mmCIF file of C-alpha atoms in Angstrom:
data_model
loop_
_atom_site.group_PDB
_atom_site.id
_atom_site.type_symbol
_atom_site.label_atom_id
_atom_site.label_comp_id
_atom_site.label_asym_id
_atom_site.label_seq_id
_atom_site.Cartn_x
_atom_site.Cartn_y
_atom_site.Cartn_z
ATOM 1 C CA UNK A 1 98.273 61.095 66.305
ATOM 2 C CA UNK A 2 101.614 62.430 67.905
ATOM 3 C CA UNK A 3 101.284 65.587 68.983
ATOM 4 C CA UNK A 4 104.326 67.558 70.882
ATOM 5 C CA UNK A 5 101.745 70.213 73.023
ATOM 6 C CA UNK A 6 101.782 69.600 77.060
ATOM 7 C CA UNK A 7 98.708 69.958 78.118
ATOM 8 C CA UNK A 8 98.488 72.598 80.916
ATOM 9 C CA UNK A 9 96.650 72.598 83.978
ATOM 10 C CA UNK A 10 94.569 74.894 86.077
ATOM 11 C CA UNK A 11 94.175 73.983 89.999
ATOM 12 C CA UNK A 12 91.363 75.164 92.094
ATOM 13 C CA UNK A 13 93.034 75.818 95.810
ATOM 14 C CA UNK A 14 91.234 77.301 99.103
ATOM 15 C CA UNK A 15 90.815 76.865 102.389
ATOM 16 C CA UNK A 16 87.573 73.552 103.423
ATOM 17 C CA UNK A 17 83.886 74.895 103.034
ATOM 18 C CA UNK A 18 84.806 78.019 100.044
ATOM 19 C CA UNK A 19 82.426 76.448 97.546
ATOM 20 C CA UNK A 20 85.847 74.690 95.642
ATOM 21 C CA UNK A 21 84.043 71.445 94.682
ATOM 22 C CA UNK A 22 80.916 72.834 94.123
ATOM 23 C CA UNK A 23 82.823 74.818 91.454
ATOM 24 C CA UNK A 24 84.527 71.889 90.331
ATOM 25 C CA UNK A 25 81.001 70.031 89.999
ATOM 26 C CA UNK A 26 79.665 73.101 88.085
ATOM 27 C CA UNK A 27 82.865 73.367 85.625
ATOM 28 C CA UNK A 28 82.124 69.443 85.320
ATOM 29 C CA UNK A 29 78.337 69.458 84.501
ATOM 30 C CA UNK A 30 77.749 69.490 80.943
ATOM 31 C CA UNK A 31 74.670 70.862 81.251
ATOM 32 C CA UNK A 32 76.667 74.017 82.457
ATOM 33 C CA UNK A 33 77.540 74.300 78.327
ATOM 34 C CA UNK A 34 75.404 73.889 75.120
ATOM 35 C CA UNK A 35 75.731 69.909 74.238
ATOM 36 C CA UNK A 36 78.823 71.077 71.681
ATOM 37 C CA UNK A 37 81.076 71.217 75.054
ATOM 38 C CA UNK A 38 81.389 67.642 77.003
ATOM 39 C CA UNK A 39 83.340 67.286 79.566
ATOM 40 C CA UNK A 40 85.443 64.072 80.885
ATOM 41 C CA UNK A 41 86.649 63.200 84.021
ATOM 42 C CA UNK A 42 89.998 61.654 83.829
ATOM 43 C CA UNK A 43 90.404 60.786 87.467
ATOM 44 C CA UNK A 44 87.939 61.938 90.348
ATOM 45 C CA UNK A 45 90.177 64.734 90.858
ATOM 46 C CA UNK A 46 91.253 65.993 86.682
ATOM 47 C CA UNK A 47 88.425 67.425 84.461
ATOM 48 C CA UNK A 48 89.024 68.296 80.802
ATOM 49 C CA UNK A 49 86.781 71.092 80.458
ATOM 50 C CA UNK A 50 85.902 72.211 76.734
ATOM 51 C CA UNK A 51 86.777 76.282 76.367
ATOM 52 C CA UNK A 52 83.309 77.960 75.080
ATOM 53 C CA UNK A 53 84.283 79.800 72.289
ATOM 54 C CA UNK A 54 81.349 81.604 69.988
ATOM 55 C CA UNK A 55 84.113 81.979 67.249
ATOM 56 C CA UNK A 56 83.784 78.071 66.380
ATOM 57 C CA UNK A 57 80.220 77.866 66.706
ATOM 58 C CA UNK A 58 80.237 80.649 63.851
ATOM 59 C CA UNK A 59 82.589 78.422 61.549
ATOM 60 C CA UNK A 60 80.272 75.324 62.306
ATOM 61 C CA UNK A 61 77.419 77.316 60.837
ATOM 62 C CA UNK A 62 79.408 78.749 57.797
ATOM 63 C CA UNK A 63 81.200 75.015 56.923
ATOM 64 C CA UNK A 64 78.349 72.637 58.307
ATOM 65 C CA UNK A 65 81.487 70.147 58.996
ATOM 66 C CA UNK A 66 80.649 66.093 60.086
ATOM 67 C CA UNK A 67 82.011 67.090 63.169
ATOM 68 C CA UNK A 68 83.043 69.983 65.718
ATOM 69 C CA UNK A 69 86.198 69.505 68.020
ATOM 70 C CA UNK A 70 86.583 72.399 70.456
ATOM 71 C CA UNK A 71 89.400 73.274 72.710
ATOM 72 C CA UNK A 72 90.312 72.174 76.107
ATOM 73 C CA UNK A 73 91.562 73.119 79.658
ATOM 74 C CA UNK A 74 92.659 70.589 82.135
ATOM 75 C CA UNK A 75 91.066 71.924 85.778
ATOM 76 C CA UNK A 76 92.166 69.795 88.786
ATOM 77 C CA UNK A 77 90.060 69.612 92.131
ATOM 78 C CA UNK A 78 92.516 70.278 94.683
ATOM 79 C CA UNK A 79 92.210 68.929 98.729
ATOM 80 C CA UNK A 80 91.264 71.747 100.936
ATOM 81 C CA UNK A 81 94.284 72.796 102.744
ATOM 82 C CA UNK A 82 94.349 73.391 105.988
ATOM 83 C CA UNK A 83 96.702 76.142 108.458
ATOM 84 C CA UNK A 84 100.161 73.593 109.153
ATOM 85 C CA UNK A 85 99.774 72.026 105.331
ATOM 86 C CA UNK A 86 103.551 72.985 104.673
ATOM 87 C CA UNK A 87 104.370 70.937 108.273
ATOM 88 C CA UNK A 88 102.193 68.354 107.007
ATOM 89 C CA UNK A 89 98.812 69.271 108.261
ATOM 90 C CA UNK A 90 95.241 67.397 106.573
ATOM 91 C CA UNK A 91 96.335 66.269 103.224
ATOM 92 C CA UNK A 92 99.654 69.060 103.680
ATOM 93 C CA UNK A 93 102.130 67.187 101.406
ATOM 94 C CA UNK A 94 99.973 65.422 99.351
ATOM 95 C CA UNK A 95 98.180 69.294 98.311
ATOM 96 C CA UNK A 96 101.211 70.949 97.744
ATOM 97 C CA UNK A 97 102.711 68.433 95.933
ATOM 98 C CA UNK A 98 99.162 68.000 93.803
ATOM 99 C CA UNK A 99 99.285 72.135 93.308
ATOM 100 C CA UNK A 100 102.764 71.595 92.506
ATOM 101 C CA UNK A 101 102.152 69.637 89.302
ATOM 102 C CA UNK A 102 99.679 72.422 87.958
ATOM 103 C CA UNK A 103 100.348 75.222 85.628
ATOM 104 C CA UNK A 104 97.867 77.952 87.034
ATOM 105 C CA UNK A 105 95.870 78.653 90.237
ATOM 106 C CA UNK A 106 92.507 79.571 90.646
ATOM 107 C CA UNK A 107 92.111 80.667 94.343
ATOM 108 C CA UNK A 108 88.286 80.221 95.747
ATOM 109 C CA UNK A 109 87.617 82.902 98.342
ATOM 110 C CA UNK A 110 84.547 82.631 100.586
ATOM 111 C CA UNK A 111 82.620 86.282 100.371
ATOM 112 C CA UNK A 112 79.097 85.204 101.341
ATOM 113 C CA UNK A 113 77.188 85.433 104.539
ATOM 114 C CA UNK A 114 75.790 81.953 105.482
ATOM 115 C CA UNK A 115 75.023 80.621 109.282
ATOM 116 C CA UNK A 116 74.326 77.615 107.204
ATOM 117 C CA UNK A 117 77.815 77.070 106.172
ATOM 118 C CA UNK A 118 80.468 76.790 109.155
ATOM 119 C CA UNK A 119 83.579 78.851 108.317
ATOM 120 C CA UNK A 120 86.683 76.561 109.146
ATOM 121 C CA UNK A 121 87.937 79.924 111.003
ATOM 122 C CA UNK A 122 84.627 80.705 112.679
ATOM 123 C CA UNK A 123 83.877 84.289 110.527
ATOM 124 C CA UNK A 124 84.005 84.969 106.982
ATOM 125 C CA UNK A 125 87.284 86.840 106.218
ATOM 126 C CA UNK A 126 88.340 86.277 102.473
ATOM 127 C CA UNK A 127 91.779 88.233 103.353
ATOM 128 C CA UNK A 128 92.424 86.398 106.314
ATOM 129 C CA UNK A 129 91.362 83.022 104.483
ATOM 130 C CA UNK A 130 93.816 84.234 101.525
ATOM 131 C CA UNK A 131 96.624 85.080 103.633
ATOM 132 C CA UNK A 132 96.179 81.588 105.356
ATOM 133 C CA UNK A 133 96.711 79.444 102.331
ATOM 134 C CA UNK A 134 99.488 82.257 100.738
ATOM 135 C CA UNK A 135 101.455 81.711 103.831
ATOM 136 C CA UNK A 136 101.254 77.763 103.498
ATOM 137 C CA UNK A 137 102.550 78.374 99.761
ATOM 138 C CA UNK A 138 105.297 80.886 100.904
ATOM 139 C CA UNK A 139 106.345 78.474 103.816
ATOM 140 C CA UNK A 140 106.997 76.047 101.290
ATOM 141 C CA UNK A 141 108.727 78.044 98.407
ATOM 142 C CA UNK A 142 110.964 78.976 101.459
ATOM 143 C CA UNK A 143 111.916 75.749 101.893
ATOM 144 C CA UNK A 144 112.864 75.058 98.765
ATOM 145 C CA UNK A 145 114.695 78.397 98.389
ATOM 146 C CA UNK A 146 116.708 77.823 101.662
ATOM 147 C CA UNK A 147 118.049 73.762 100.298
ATOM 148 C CA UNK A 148 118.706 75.786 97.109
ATOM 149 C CA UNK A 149 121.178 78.143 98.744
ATOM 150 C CA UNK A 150 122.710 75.771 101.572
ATOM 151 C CA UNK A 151 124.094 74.546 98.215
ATOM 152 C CA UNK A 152 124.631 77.677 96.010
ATOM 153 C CA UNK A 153 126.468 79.080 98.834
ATOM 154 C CA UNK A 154 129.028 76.136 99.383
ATOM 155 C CA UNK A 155 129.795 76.709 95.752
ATOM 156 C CA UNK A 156 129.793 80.834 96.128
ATOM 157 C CA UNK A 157 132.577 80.669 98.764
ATOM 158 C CA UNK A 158 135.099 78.715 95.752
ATOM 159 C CA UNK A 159 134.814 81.999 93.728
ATOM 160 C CA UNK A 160 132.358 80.843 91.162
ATOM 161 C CA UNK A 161 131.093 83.591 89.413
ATOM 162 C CA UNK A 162 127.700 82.132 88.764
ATOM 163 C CA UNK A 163 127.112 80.679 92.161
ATOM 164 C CA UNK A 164 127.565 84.285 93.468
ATOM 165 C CA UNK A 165 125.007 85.576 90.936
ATOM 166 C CA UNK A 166 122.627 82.717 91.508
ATOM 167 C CA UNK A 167 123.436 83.724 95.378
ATOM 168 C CA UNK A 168 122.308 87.318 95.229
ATOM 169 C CA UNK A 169 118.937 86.060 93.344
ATOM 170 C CA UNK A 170 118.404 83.243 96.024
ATOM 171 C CA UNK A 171 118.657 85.589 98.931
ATOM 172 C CA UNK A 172 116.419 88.333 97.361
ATOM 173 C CA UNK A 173 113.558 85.461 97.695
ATOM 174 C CA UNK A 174 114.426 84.080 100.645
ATOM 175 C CA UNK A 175 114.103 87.869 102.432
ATOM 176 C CA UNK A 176 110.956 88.471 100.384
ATOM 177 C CA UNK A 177 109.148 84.992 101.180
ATOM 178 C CA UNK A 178 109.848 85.643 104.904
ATOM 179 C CA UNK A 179 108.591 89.535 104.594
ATOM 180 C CA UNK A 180 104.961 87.407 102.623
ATOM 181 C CA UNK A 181 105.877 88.232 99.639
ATOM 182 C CA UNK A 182 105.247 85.802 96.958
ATOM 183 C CA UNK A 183 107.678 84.878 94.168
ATOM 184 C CA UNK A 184 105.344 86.162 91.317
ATOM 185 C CA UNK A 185 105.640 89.967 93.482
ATOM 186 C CA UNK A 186 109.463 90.264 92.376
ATOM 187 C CA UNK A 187 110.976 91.320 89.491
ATOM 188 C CA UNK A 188 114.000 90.039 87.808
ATOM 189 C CA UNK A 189 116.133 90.415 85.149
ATOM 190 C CA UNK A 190 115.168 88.264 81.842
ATOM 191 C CA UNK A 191 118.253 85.908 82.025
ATOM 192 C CA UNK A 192 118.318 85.639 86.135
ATOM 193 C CA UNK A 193 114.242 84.349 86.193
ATOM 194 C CA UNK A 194 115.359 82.030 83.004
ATOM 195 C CA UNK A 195 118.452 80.453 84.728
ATOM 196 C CA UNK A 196 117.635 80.576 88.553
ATOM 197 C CA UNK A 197 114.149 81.260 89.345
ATOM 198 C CA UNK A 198 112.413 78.916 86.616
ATOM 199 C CA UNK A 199 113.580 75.451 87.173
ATOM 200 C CA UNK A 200 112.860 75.908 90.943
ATOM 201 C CA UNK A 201 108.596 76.005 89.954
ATOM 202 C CA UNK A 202 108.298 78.112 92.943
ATOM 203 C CA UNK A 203 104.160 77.383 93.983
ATOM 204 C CA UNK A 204 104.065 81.560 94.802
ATOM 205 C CA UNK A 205 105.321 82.085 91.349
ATOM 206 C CA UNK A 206 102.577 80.533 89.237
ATOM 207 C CA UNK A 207 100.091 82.872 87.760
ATOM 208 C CA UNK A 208 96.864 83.538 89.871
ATOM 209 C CA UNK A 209 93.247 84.203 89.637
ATOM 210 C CA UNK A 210 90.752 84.759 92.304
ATOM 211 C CA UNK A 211 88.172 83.434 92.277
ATOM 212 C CA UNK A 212 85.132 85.312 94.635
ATOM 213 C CA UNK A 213 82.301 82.996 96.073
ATOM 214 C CA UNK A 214 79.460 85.627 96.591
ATOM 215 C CA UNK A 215 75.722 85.589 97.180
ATOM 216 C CA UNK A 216 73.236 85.739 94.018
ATOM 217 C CA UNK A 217 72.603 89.381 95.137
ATOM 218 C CA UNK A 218 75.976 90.157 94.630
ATOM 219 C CA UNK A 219 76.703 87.756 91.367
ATOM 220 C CA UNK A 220 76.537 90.924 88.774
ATOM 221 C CA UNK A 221 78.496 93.684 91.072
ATOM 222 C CA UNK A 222 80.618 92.050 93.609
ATOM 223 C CA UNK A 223 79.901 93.256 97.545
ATOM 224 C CA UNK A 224 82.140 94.239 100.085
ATOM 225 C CA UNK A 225 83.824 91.093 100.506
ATOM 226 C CA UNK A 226 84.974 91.410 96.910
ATOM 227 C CA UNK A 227 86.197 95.000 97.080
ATOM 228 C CA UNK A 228 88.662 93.909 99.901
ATOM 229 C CA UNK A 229 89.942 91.594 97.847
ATOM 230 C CA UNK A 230 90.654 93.579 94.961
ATOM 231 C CA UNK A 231 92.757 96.382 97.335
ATOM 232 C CA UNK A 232 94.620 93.483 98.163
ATOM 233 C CA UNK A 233 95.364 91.736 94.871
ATOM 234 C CA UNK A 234 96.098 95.344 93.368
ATOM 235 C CA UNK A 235 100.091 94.511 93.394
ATOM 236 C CA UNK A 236 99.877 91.143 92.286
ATOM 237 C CA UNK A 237 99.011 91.510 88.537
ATOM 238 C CA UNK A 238 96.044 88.645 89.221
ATOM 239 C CA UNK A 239 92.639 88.981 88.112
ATOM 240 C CA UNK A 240 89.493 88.620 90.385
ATOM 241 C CA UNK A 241 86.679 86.787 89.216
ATOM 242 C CA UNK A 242 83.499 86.932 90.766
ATOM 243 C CA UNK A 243 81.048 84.104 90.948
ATOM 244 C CA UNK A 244 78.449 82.681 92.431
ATOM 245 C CA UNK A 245 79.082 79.382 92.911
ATOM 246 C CA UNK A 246 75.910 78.141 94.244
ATOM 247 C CA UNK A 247 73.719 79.656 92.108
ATOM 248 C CA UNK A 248 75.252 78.497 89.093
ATOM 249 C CA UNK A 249 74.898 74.991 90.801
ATOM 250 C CA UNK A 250 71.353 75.549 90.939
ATOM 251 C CA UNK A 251 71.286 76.644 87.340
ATOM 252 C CA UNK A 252 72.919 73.220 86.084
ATOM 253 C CA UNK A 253 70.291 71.738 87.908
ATOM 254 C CA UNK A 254 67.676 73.034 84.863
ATOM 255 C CA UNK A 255 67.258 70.055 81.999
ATOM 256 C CA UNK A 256 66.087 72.990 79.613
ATOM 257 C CA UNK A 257 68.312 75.269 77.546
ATOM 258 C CA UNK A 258 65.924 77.953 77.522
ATOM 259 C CA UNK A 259 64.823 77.796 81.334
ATOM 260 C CA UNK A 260 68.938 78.128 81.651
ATOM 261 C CA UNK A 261 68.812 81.525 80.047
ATOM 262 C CA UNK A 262 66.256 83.022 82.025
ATOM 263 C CA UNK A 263 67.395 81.974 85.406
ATOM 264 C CA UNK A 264 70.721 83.913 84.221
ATOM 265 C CA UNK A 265 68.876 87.064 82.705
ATOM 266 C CA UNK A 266 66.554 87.540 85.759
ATOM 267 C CA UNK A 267 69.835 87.764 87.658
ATOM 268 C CA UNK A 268 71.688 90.074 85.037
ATOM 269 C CA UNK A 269 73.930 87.851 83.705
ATOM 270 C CA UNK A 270 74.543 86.731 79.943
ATOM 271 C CA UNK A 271 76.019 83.454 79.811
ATOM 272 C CA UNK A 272 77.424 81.327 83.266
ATOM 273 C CA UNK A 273 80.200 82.787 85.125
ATOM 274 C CA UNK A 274 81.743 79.410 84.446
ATOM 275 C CA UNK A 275 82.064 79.832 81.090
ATOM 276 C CA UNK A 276 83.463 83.224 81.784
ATOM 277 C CA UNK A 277 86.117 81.416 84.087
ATOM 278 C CA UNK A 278 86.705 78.821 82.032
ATOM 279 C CA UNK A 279 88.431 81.415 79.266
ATOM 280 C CA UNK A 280 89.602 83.167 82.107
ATOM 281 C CA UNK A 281 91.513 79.739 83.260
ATOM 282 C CA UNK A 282 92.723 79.230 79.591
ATOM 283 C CA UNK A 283 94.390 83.386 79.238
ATOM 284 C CA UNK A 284 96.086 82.621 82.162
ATOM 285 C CA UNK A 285 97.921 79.737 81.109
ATOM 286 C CA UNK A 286 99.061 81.903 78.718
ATOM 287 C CA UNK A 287 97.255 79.772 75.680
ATOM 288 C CA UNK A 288 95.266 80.606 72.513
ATOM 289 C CA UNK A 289 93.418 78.983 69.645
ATOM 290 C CA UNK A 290 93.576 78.400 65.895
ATOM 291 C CA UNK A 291 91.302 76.866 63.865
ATOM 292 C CA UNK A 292 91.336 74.507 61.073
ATOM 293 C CA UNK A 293 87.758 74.451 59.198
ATOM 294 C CA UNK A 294 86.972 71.758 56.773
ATOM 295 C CA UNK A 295 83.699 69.487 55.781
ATOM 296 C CA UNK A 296 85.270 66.252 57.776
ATOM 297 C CA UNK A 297 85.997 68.978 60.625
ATOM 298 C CA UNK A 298 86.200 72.361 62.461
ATOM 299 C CA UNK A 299 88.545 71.829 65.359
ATOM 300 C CA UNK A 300 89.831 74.688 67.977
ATOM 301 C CA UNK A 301 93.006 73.784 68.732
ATOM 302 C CA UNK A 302 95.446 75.073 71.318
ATOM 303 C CA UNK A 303 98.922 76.365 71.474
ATOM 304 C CA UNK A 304 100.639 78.425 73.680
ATOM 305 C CA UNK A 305 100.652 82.206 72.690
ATOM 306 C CA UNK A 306 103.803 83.448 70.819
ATOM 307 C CA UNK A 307 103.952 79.956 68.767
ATOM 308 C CA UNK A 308 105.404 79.989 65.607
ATOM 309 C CA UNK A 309 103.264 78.307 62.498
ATOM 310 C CA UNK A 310 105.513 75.088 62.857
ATOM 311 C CA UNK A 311 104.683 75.016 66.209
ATOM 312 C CA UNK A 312 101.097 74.947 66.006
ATOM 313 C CA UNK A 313 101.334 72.461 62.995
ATOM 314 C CA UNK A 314 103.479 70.092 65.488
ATOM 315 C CA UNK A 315 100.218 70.205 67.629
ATOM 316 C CA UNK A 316 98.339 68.036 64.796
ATOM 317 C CA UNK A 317 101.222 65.949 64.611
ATOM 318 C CA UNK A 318 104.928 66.147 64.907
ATOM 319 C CA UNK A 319 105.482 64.857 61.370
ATOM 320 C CA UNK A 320 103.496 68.545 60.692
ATOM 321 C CA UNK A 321 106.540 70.117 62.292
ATOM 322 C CA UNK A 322 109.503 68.220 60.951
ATOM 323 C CA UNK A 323 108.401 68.502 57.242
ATOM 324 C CA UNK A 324 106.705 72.096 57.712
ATOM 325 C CA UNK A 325 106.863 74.197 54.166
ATOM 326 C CA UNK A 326 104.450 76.656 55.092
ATOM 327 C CA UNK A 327 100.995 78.079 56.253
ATOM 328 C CA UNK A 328 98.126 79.338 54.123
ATOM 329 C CA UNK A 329 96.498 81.986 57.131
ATOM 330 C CA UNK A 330 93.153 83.421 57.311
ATOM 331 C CA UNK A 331 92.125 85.758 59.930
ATOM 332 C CA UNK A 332 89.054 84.636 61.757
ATOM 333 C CA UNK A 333 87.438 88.057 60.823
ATOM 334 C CA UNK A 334 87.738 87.437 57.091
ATOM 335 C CA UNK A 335 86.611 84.031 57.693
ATOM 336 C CA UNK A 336 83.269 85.259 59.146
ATOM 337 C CA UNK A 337 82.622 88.035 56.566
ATOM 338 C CA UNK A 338 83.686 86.282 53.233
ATOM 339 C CA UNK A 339 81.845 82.904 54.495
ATOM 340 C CA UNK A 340 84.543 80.167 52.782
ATOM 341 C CA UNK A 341 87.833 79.347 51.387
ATOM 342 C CA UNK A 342 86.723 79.942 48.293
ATOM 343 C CA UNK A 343 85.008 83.847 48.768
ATOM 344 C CA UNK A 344 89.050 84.448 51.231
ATOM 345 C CA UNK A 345 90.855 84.155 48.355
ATOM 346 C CA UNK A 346 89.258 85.343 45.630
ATOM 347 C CA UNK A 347 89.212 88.549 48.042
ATOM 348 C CA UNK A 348 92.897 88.047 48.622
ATOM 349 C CA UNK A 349 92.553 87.862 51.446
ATOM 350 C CA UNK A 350 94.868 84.098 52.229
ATOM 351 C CA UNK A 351 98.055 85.079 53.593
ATOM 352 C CA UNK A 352 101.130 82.497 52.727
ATOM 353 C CA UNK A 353 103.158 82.455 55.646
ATOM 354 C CA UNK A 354 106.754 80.705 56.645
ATOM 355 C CA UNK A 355 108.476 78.998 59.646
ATOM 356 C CA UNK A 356 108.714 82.356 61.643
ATOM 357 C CA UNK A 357 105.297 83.155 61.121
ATOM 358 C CA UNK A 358 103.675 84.085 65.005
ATOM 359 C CA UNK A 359 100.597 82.524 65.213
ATOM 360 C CA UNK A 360 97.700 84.720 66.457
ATOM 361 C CA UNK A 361 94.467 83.807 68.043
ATOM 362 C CA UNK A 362 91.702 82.842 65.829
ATOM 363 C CA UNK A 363 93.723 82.329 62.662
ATOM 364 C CA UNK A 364 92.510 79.534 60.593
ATOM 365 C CA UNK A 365 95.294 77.822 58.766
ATOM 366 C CA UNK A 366 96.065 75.157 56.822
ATOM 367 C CA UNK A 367 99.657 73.224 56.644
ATOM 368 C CA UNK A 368 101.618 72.303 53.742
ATOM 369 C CA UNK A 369 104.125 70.060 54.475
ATOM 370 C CA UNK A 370 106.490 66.998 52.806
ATOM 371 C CA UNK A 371 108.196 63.927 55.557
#
């Protein structure tokens, strides 16, 4: 099956000793879903981690397909970096070229007490430990920014228009990166961030998500740790996630569904945190679902939000794309109160929709189409 989707990927970044591989581990144990979501480990470092969705557990019950198929985030384990990583400190190069490559961060910030686990600084300081590793990412983006306009400028001084515009945009980061400002922090004008900012895949530019390490205590509410880091975050348009890691390491540890739940409950939650980060991870790529529900199958697939219908046909296969006629829709909602096919449509509910059709989440569709 050809399919034209990139598959996009999250990285988890933070300073040595944050609970980053733990949280990897715990993404990685199936155990940590119901047996529907497996997970595979492509190399030590890549996971494919299955999005929990209750949406297709609902159609599984309403079609009773041969087999469910649901969607799927690729999270990536990434080397603790260390203060000097953008010098070439630790693993320096080798991280930021590995964070490079990814799509999203997820930033793991320490905010537990522990004399049991050594702080690489000594304390536990999720600002300082967040301003250590945005600094690294800044130092790096500035070298990229400052190669960018050696040349830019050399081509600004002939008179050409666009080098002078590209010039103005440059500079703007350059002053901004060197104030600790990060990329994603500016704004720009639609055509600007298209041509000049873009195709540079500034690291401070990705989209971010904290991620908060706390105590069990603290695992419903956050603690003060967590409310620092919010006041921080508040210009950055990033969510903060709090979870705690080792306790939901200790919950994978249980064989027994049911013993699963009640560890959660007595601590307030209602499902893991990492299933909560897990669709977390896969909004902030920017990605949603459709559905196609049939006896052979019910399969979640995913597509990038603002896809057109022969766009998320490609996704099945290109051939899906090339010969697209058009798209028989359901919402999900109808889906789950009529019950079938059969009950949508004689409700009238089955939209017929063409090639600029925008897809929305939890449509379920079927493709007509002639190659």
């Amino acid at each position: 099956m050809q399919s034209n989707f990139k598959e996009m990927k999250a990285g988890i970044v933070g300073l040595p000793n944050v609970g980053k591989s733990t949280l990897f581990n715990c993404l990685s144990n199936a155990k940590a879903q119901s047996a529907n979501f497996p997970f595979c480990t492509i190399e030590p470092n890549i996971g494919v981690v299955n999005v929990p969705d209750t949406r297709l557990s609902k159609l599984e019950v309403l079609v009773n397909p041969e087999r469910v198929v649901p969607a799927t985030v690729e999270i990536v384990d990434i080397a603790g970096l260390v203060k000097g990583a953008s010098k070439g400190e630790g693993l320096g190069n080798q991280f930021l070229g590995n964070i490079r490559e990814t799509d999203a961060i997820l930033h793991v910030l320490r905010c537990f007490d522990n004399d049991n686990i050594i702080h690489v600084d000594g304390s536990v300081d999720p600002i300082r430990d967040k301003e250590t590793i945005d600094m690294e990412l800044q130092l790096k983006d500035l070298e990229t920014t400052e190669k960018k306009l050696e040349k830019v400028k050399r081509a600004s001084r002939t008179g050409n228009k666009e080098a002078q515009k590209e010039e103005v945009v440059l500079t703007k980061i350059k002053s901004s990166l060197e104030a600790g400002v990060s990329v994603r922090a500016l704004e720009f004008s639609e055509d600007d961030y298209a041509e000049f900012v873009k195709p540079l895949q500034f690291i401070t530019d990705k989209p971010v998500m904290y991620v908060c390490n706390v105590d069990e205590a603290s695992a419903v509410s956050g603690n003060v740790y967590v409310d620092l880091v919010k006041a921080s975050v508040a210009n950055e348009n990033a969510e903060v996630l709090v979870l705690a890691v080792g306790t939901e390491a200790d919950i994978n540890e249980l064989d027994d569904y049911e013993e699963r739940k009640m560890f959660l409950q007595d601590i307030g939650l209602d499902e893991p945190g990492s299933a909560k980060l897990i669709r977390s991870a896969y909004k902030l790529l920017t990605l949603q679902t459709y559905f196609t529900a049939g006896v052979k199958e019910v399969r979640a697939w995913t597509i990038n939000i603002g896809d057109t219908a022969p766009q998320a046909a490609g996704v099945i296969h290109t051939d899906f794309e090339k010969g697209f006629i058009r798209a028989e829709v359901i919402a999900y909602e109808d889906f789950e109160s009529y019950g079938s096919d059969a009950k949508v449509k004689e409700a009238g509910k089955m939209r017929v929709e063409g090639k600029n059709y925008t897809v929305k989440d939890g449509d379920v569709m079927h493709f007509l189409f002639n190659v």
